[in-house]
Short mmCIF file of C-alpha atoms and ligand atoms in Angstrom, two decimals:
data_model
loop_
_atom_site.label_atom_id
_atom_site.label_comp_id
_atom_site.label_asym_id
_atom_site.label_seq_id
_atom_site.Cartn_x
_atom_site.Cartn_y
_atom_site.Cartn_z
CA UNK A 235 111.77 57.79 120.35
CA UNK A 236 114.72 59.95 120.20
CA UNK A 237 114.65 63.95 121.10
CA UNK A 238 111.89 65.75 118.74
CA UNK A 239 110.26 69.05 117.84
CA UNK A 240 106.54 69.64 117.90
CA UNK A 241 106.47 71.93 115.03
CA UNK A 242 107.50 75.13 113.47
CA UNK A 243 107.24 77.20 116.01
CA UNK A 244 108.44 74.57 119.13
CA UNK A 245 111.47 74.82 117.06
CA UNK A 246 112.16 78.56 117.30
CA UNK A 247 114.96 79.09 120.18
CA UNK A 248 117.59 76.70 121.71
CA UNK A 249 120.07 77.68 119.31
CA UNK A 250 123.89 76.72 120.23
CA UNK A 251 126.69 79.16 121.73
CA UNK A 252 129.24 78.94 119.19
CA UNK A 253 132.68 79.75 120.03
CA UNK A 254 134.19 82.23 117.59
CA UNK A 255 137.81 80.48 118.09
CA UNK A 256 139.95 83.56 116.04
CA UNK A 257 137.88 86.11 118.00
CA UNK A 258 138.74 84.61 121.24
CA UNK A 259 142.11 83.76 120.87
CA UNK A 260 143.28 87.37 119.82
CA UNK A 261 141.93 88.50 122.76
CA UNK A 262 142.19 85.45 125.56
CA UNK A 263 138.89 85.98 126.37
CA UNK A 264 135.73 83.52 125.34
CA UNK A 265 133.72 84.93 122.87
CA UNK A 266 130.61 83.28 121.56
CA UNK A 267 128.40 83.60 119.01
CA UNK A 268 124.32 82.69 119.50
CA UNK A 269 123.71 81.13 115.97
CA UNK A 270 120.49 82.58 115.28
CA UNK A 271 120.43 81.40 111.88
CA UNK A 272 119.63 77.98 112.78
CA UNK A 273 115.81 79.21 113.53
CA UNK A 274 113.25 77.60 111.47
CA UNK A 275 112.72 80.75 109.47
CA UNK A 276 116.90 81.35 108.76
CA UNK A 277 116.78 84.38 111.60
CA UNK A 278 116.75 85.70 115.00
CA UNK A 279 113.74 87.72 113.76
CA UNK A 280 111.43 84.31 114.12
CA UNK A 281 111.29 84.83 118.02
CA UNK A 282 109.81 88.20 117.91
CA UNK A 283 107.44 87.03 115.07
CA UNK A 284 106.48 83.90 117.14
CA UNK A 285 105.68 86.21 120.28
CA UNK A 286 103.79 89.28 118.63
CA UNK A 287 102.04 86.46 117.27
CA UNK A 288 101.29 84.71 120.63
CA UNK A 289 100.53 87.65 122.13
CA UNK A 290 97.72 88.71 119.82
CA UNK A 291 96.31 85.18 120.17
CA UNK A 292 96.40 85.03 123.46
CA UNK A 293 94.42 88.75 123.39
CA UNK A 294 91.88 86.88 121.01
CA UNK A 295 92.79 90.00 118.54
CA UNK A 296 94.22 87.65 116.39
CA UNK A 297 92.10 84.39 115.28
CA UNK A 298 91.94 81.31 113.24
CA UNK A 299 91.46 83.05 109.10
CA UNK A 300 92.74 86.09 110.57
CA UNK A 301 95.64 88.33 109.24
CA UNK A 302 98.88 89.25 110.29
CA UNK A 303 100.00 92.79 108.68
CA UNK A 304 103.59 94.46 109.22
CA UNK A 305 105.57 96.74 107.32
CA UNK A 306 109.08 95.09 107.19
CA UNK A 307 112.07 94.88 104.49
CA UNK A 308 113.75 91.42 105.68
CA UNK A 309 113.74 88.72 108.42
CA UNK A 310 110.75 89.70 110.23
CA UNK A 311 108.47 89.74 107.38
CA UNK A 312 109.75 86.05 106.77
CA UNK A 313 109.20 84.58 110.55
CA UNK A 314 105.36 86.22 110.34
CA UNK A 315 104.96 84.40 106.85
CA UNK A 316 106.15 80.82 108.14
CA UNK A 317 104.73 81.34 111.62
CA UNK A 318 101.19 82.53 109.47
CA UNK A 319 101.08 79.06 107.42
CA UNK A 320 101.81 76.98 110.02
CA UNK A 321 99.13 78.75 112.05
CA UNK A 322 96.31 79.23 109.35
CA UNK A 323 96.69 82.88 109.00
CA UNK A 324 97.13 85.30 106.19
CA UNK A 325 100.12 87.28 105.78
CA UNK A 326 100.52 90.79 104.47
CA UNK A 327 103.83 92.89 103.44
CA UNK A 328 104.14 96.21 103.36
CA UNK A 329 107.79 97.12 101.68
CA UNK A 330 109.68 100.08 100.31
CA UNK A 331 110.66 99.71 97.10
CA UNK A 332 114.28 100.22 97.61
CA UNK A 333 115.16 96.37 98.91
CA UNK A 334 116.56 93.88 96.58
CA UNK A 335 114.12 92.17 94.68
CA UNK A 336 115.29 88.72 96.01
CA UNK A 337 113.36 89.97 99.34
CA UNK A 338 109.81 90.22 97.55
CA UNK A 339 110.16 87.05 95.80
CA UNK A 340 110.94 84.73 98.90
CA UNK A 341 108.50 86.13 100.85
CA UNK A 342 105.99 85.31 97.74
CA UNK A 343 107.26 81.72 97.54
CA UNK A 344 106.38 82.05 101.48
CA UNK A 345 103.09 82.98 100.74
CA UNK A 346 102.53 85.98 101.82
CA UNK A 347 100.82 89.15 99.87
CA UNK A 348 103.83 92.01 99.51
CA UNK A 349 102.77 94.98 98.60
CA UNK A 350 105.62 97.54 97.80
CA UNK A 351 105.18 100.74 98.28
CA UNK A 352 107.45 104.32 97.78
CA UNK A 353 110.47 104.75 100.06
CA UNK A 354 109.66 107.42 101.74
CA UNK A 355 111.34 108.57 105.17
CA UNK A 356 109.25 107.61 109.05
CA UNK A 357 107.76 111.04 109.58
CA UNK A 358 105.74 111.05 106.23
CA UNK A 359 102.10 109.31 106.39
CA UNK A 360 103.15 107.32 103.47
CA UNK A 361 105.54 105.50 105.13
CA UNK A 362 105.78 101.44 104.51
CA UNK A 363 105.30 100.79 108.23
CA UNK A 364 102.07 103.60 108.99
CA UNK A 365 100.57 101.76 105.70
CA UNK A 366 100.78 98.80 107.72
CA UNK A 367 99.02 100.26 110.50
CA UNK A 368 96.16 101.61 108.74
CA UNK A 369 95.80 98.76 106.44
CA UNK A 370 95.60 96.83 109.43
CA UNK A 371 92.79 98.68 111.19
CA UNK A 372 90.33 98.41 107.85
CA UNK A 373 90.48 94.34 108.58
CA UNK A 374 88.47 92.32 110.83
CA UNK A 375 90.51 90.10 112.55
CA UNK A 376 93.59 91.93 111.43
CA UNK A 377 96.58 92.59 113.79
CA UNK A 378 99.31 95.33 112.93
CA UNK A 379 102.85 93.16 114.11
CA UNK A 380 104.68 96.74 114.99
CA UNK A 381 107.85 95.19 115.44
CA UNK A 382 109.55 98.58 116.36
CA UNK A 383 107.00 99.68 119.49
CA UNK A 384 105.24 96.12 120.36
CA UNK A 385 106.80 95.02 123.20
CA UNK A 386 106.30 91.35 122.38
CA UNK A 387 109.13 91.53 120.70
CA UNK A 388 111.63 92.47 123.88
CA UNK A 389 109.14 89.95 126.10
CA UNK A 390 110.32 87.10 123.13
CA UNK A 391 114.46 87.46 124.17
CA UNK A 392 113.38 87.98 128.05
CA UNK A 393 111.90 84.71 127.63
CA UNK A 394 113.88 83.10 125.76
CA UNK A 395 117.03 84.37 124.41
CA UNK A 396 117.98 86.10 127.90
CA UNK A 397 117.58 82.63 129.56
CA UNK A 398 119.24 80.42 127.09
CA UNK A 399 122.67 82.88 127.43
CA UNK A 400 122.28 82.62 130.95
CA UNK A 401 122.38 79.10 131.33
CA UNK A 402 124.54 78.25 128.10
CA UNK A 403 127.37 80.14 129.77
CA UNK A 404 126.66 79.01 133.56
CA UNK A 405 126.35 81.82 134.64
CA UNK A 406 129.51 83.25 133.78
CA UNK A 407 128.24 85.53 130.65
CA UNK A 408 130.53 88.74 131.85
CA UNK A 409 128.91 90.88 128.77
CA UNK A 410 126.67 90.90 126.14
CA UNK A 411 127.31 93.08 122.97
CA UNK A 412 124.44 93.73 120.54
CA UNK A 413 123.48 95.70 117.37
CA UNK A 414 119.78 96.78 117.08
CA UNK A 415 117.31 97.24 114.48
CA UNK A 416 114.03 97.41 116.59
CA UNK A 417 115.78 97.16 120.13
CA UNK A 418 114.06 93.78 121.16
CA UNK A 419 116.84 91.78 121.29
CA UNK A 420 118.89 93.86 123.83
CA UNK A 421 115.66 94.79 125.37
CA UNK A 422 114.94 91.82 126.45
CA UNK A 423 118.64 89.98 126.91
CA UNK A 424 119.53 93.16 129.01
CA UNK A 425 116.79 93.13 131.48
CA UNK A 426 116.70 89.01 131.64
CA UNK A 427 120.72 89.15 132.55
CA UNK A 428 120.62 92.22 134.69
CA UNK A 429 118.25 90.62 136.79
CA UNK A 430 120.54 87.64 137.31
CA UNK A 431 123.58 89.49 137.72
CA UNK A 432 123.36 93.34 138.15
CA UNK A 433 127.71 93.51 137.09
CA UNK A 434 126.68 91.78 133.22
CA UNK A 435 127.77 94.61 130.95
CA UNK A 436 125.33 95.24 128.22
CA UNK A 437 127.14 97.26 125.32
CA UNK A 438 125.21 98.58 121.97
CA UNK A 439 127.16 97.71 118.81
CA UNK A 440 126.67 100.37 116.51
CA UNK A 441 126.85 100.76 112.73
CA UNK A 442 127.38 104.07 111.44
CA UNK A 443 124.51 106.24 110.18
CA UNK A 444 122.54 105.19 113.19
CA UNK A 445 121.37 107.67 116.04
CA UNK A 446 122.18 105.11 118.83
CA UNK A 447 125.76 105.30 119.72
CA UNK A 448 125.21 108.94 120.37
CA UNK A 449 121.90 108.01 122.12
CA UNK A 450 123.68 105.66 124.43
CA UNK A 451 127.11 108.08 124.73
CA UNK A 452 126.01 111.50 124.98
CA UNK A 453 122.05 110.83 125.37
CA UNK A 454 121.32 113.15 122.64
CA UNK A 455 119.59 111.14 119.37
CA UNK A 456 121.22 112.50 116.51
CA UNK A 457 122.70 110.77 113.26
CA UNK A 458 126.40 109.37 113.47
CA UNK A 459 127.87 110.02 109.93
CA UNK A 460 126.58 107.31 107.18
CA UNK A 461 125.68 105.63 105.33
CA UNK A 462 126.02 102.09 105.85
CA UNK A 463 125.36 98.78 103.78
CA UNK A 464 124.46 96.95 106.70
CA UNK A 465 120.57 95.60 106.56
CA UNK A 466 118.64 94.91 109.64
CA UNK A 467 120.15 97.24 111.68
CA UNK A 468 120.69 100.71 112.96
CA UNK A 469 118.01 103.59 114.12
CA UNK A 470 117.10 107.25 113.79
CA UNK A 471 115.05 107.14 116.88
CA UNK A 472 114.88 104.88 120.53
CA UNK A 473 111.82 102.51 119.90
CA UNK A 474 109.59 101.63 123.04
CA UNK A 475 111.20 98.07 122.42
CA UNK A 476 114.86 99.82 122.88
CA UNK A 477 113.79 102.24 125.33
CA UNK A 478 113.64 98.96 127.89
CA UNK A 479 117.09 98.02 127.20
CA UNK A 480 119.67 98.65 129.60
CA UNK A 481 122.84 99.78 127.74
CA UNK A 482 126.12 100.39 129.88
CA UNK A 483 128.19 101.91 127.25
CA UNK A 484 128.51 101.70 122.78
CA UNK A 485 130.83 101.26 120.61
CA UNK A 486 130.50 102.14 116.90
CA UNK A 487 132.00 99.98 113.68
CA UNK A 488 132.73 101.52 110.65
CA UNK A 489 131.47 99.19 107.80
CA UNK A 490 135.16 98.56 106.02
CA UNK A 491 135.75 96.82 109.74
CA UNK A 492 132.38 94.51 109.29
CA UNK A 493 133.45 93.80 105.64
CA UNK A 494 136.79 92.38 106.67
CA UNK A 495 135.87 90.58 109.55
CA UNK A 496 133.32 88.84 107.45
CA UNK A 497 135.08 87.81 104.81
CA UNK A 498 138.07 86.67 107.58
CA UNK A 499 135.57 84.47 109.37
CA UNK A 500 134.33 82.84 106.36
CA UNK A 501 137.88 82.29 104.39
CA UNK A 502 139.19 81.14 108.10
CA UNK A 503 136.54 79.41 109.96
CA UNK A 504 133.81 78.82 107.56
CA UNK A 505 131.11 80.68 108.95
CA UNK A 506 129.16 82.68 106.27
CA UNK A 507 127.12 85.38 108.23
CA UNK A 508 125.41 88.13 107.80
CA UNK A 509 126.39 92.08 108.02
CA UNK A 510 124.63 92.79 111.15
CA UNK A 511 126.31 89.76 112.75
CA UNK A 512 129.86 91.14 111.78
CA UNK A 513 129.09 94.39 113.54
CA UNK A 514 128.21 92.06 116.29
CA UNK A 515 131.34 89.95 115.96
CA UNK A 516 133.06 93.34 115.45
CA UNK A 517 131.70 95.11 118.68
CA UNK A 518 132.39 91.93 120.86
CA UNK A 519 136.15 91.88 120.17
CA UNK A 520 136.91 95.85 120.73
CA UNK A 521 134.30 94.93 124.11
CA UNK A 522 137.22 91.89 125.13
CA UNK A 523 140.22 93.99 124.70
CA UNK A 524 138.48 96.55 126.63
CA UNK A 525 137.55 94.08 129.54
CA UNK A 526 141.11 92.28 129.08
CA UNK A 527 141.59 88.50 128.85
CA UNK A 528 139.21 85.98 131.02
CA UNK A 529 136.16 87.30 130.52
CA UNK A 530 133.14 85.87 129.03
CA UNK A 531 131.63 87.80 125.82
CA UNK A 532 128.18 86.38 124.07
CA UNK A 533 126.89 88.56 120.83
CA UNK A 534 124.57 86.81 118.32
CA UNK A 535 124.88 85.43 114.92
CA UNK A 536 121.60 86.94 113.36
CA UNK A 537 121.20 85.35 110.04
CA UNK A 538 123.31 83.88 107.51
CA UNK A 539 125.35 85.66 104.83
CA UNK A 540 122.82 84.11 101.75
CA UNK A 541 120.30 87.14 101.58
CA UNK A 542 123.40 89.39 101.30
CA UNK A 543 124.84 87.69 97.78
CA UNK A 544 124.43 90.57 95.24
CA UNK A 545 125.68 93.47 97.96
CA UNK A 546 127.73 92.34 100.74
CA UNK A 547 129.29 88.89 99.17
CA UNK A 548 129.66 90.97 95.35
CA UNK A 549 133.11 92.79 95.51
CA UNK A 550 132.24 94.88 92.65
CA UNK A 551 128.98 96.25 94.10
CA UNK A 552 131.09 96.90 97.63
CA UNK A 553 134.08 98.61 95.32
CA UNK A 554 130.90 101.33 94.44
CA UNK A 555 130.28 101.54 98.03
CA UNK A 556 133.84 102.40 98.54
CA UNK A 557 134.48 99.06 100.43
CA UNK A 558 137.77 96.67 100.03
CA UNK A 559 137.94 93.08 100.18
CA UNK A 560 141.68 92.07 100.87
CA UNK A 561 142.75 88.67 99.95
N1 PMP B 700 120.21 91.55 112.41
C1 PMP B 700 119.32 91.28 111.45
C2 PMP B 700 119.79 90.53 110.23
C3 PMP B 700 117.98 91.69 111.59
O1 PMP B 700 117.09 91.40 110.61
C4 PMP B 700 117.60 92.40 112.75
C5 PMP B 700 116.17 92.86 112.91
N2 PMP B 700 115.82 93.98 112.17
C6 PMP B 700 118.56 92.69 113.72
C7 PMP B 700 119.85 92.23 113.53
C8 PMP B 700 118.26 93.53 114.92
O2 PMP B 700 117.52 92.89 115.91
P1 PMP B 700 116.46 93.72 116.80
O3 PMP B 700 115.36 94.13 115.86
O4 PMP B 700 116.02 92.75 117.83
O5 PMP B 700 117.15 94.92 117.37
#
């Protein structure tokens, strides 16, 4: 029988090193792109929903008719609501009401229970992700996914993303240039590559109104000027996921930048992506010209540009944000 998958999540991971041919040629270096978006679930957010789900099973906190709670506005929330069907669980969503209403309704067809709640900022109780928490500890057989501070989430791209880079590129991956939401991804890449090769540069890609660039440049956590459209992406504090990463340096990308390069790659090379992958795409090319030609640059392709129709992909919603697109 030819080459097969097990199920859903056997097929999370093993997703291609594309070559972003524009991006490389302007700079003579390789520069690929991890295409996240061909998980099961449409995102790279399906690994860490796969392993904060593993790891609560393997615990025996979580078990068969239990219930898988997280606060989340986007891709996570969609992984846990696959990964919680084709597991037997029960899914709940805890959301601020400030996210398109697209997001609610495909995580309904999913089948899991959203509940939206107030937007209100972390350090108030109310907060969409504490609800989660304490919602979570009223259940029996309840888990609380904590994307943000359970490490299961950085363990899920040491195991598996980290690896896959590392032998996708043979061994020749020179840097790896990453935006963060929760910090897993370049958690867990960072500490998998630096272990194979201490000289891999590991640079944070940055989208304004995020505390991380100045984190990572000055060590002191305060704001960059915002906002941003971006979704996904971007942090007011350092997570316990991100506080494993191992950053060498940042560099920040204004959103007008992430616009055009999205709209470029699509016209040009057909790939429709995401905003947090064209701060990625973004980051990796300023990270080439720094390193000069020959060198090998991976970032990753997070999830396609669909979820983003009525904001990103609308040019008269951008014009309100201020944002061009030039034809
Ligand atoms: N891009 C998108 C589209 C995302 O949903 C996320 C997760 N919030 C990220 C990037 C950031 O990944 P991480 O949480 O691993 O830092």
């Amino acid at each position: 029988m030819a080459a097969h998958q097990a199920g859903f999540v056997e097929s999370i991971g093993k997703t291609p090193l594309i070559r972003l041919n524009a991006a490389s040629e302007s700079t003579g270096c390789e520069i690929y792109g991890k295409a996240e978006f061909l998980n099961p679930g449409g995102s790279v957010k399906d690994r860490a929903a796969w392993w904060m789900i593993r790891e609560a099973e393997k615990s025996g906190e979580l078990r068969p008719g239990g219930t898988v709670v997280e606060g989340t506005a986007g891709n996570t929330g969609i992984g846990l609501a696959h990964i919680c069907n084709a597991r037997g669980y029960k899914c709940v969503i805890y959301m601020p009401d400030n996210q398109s209403p697209e997001k609610v309704e495909i995580l309904r067809t999913l089948g899991a229970e959203v509940r939206v709640v107030p937007t209100v900022p972390y350090k108030d109780d109310n907060n969409y992700q504490k609800q989660a928490g304490r919602y979570a500890a009223t259940l029996n057989h309840a888990v609380w996914a904590n994307q943000f501070d359970n490490t299961a989430n950085t363990l899920a791209h040491y195991e598996s993303t980290g690896p896959e880079i590392w032998e996708d590129t043979d061994h020749e991956v020179s840097a790896f240039v990453c935006s963060v939401g929760t910090g897993g991804t370049i958690a867990g890449v960072s500490r998998y590559l630096k272990e194979q090769n201490e000289e891999v540069q590991i640079i944070l890609s940055d989208c304004m109104g995020s505390a991380l660039y100045n984190h990572v440049t000055t060590g002191e956590t305060v704001m960059s000027e915002g906002p941003s459209i971006t979704e996904g992406i971007g942090n007011s504090r350092v997570t316990d996921n991100f506080a494993e990463a191992r950053v060498d340096w940042a560099v920040q990308i204004p959103d007008q930048a992430m616009v055009d390069l999205v709209y470029r790659i699509l016209r040009e090379e057909g790939w429709f992506l995401g905003s947090s992958s064209g701060i990625n795409i973004c980051g990796a090319i300023e990270v080439a010209k720094k390193l000069g030609p020959g060198h090998t640059v991976v970032t990753m392709l997070c999830d396609t540009g669909n979820k983003y129709q009525s904001r990103l992909f609308d040019r008269e919603w951008l014009a309100t944000q201020n944002l061009t697109v030039s034809d």
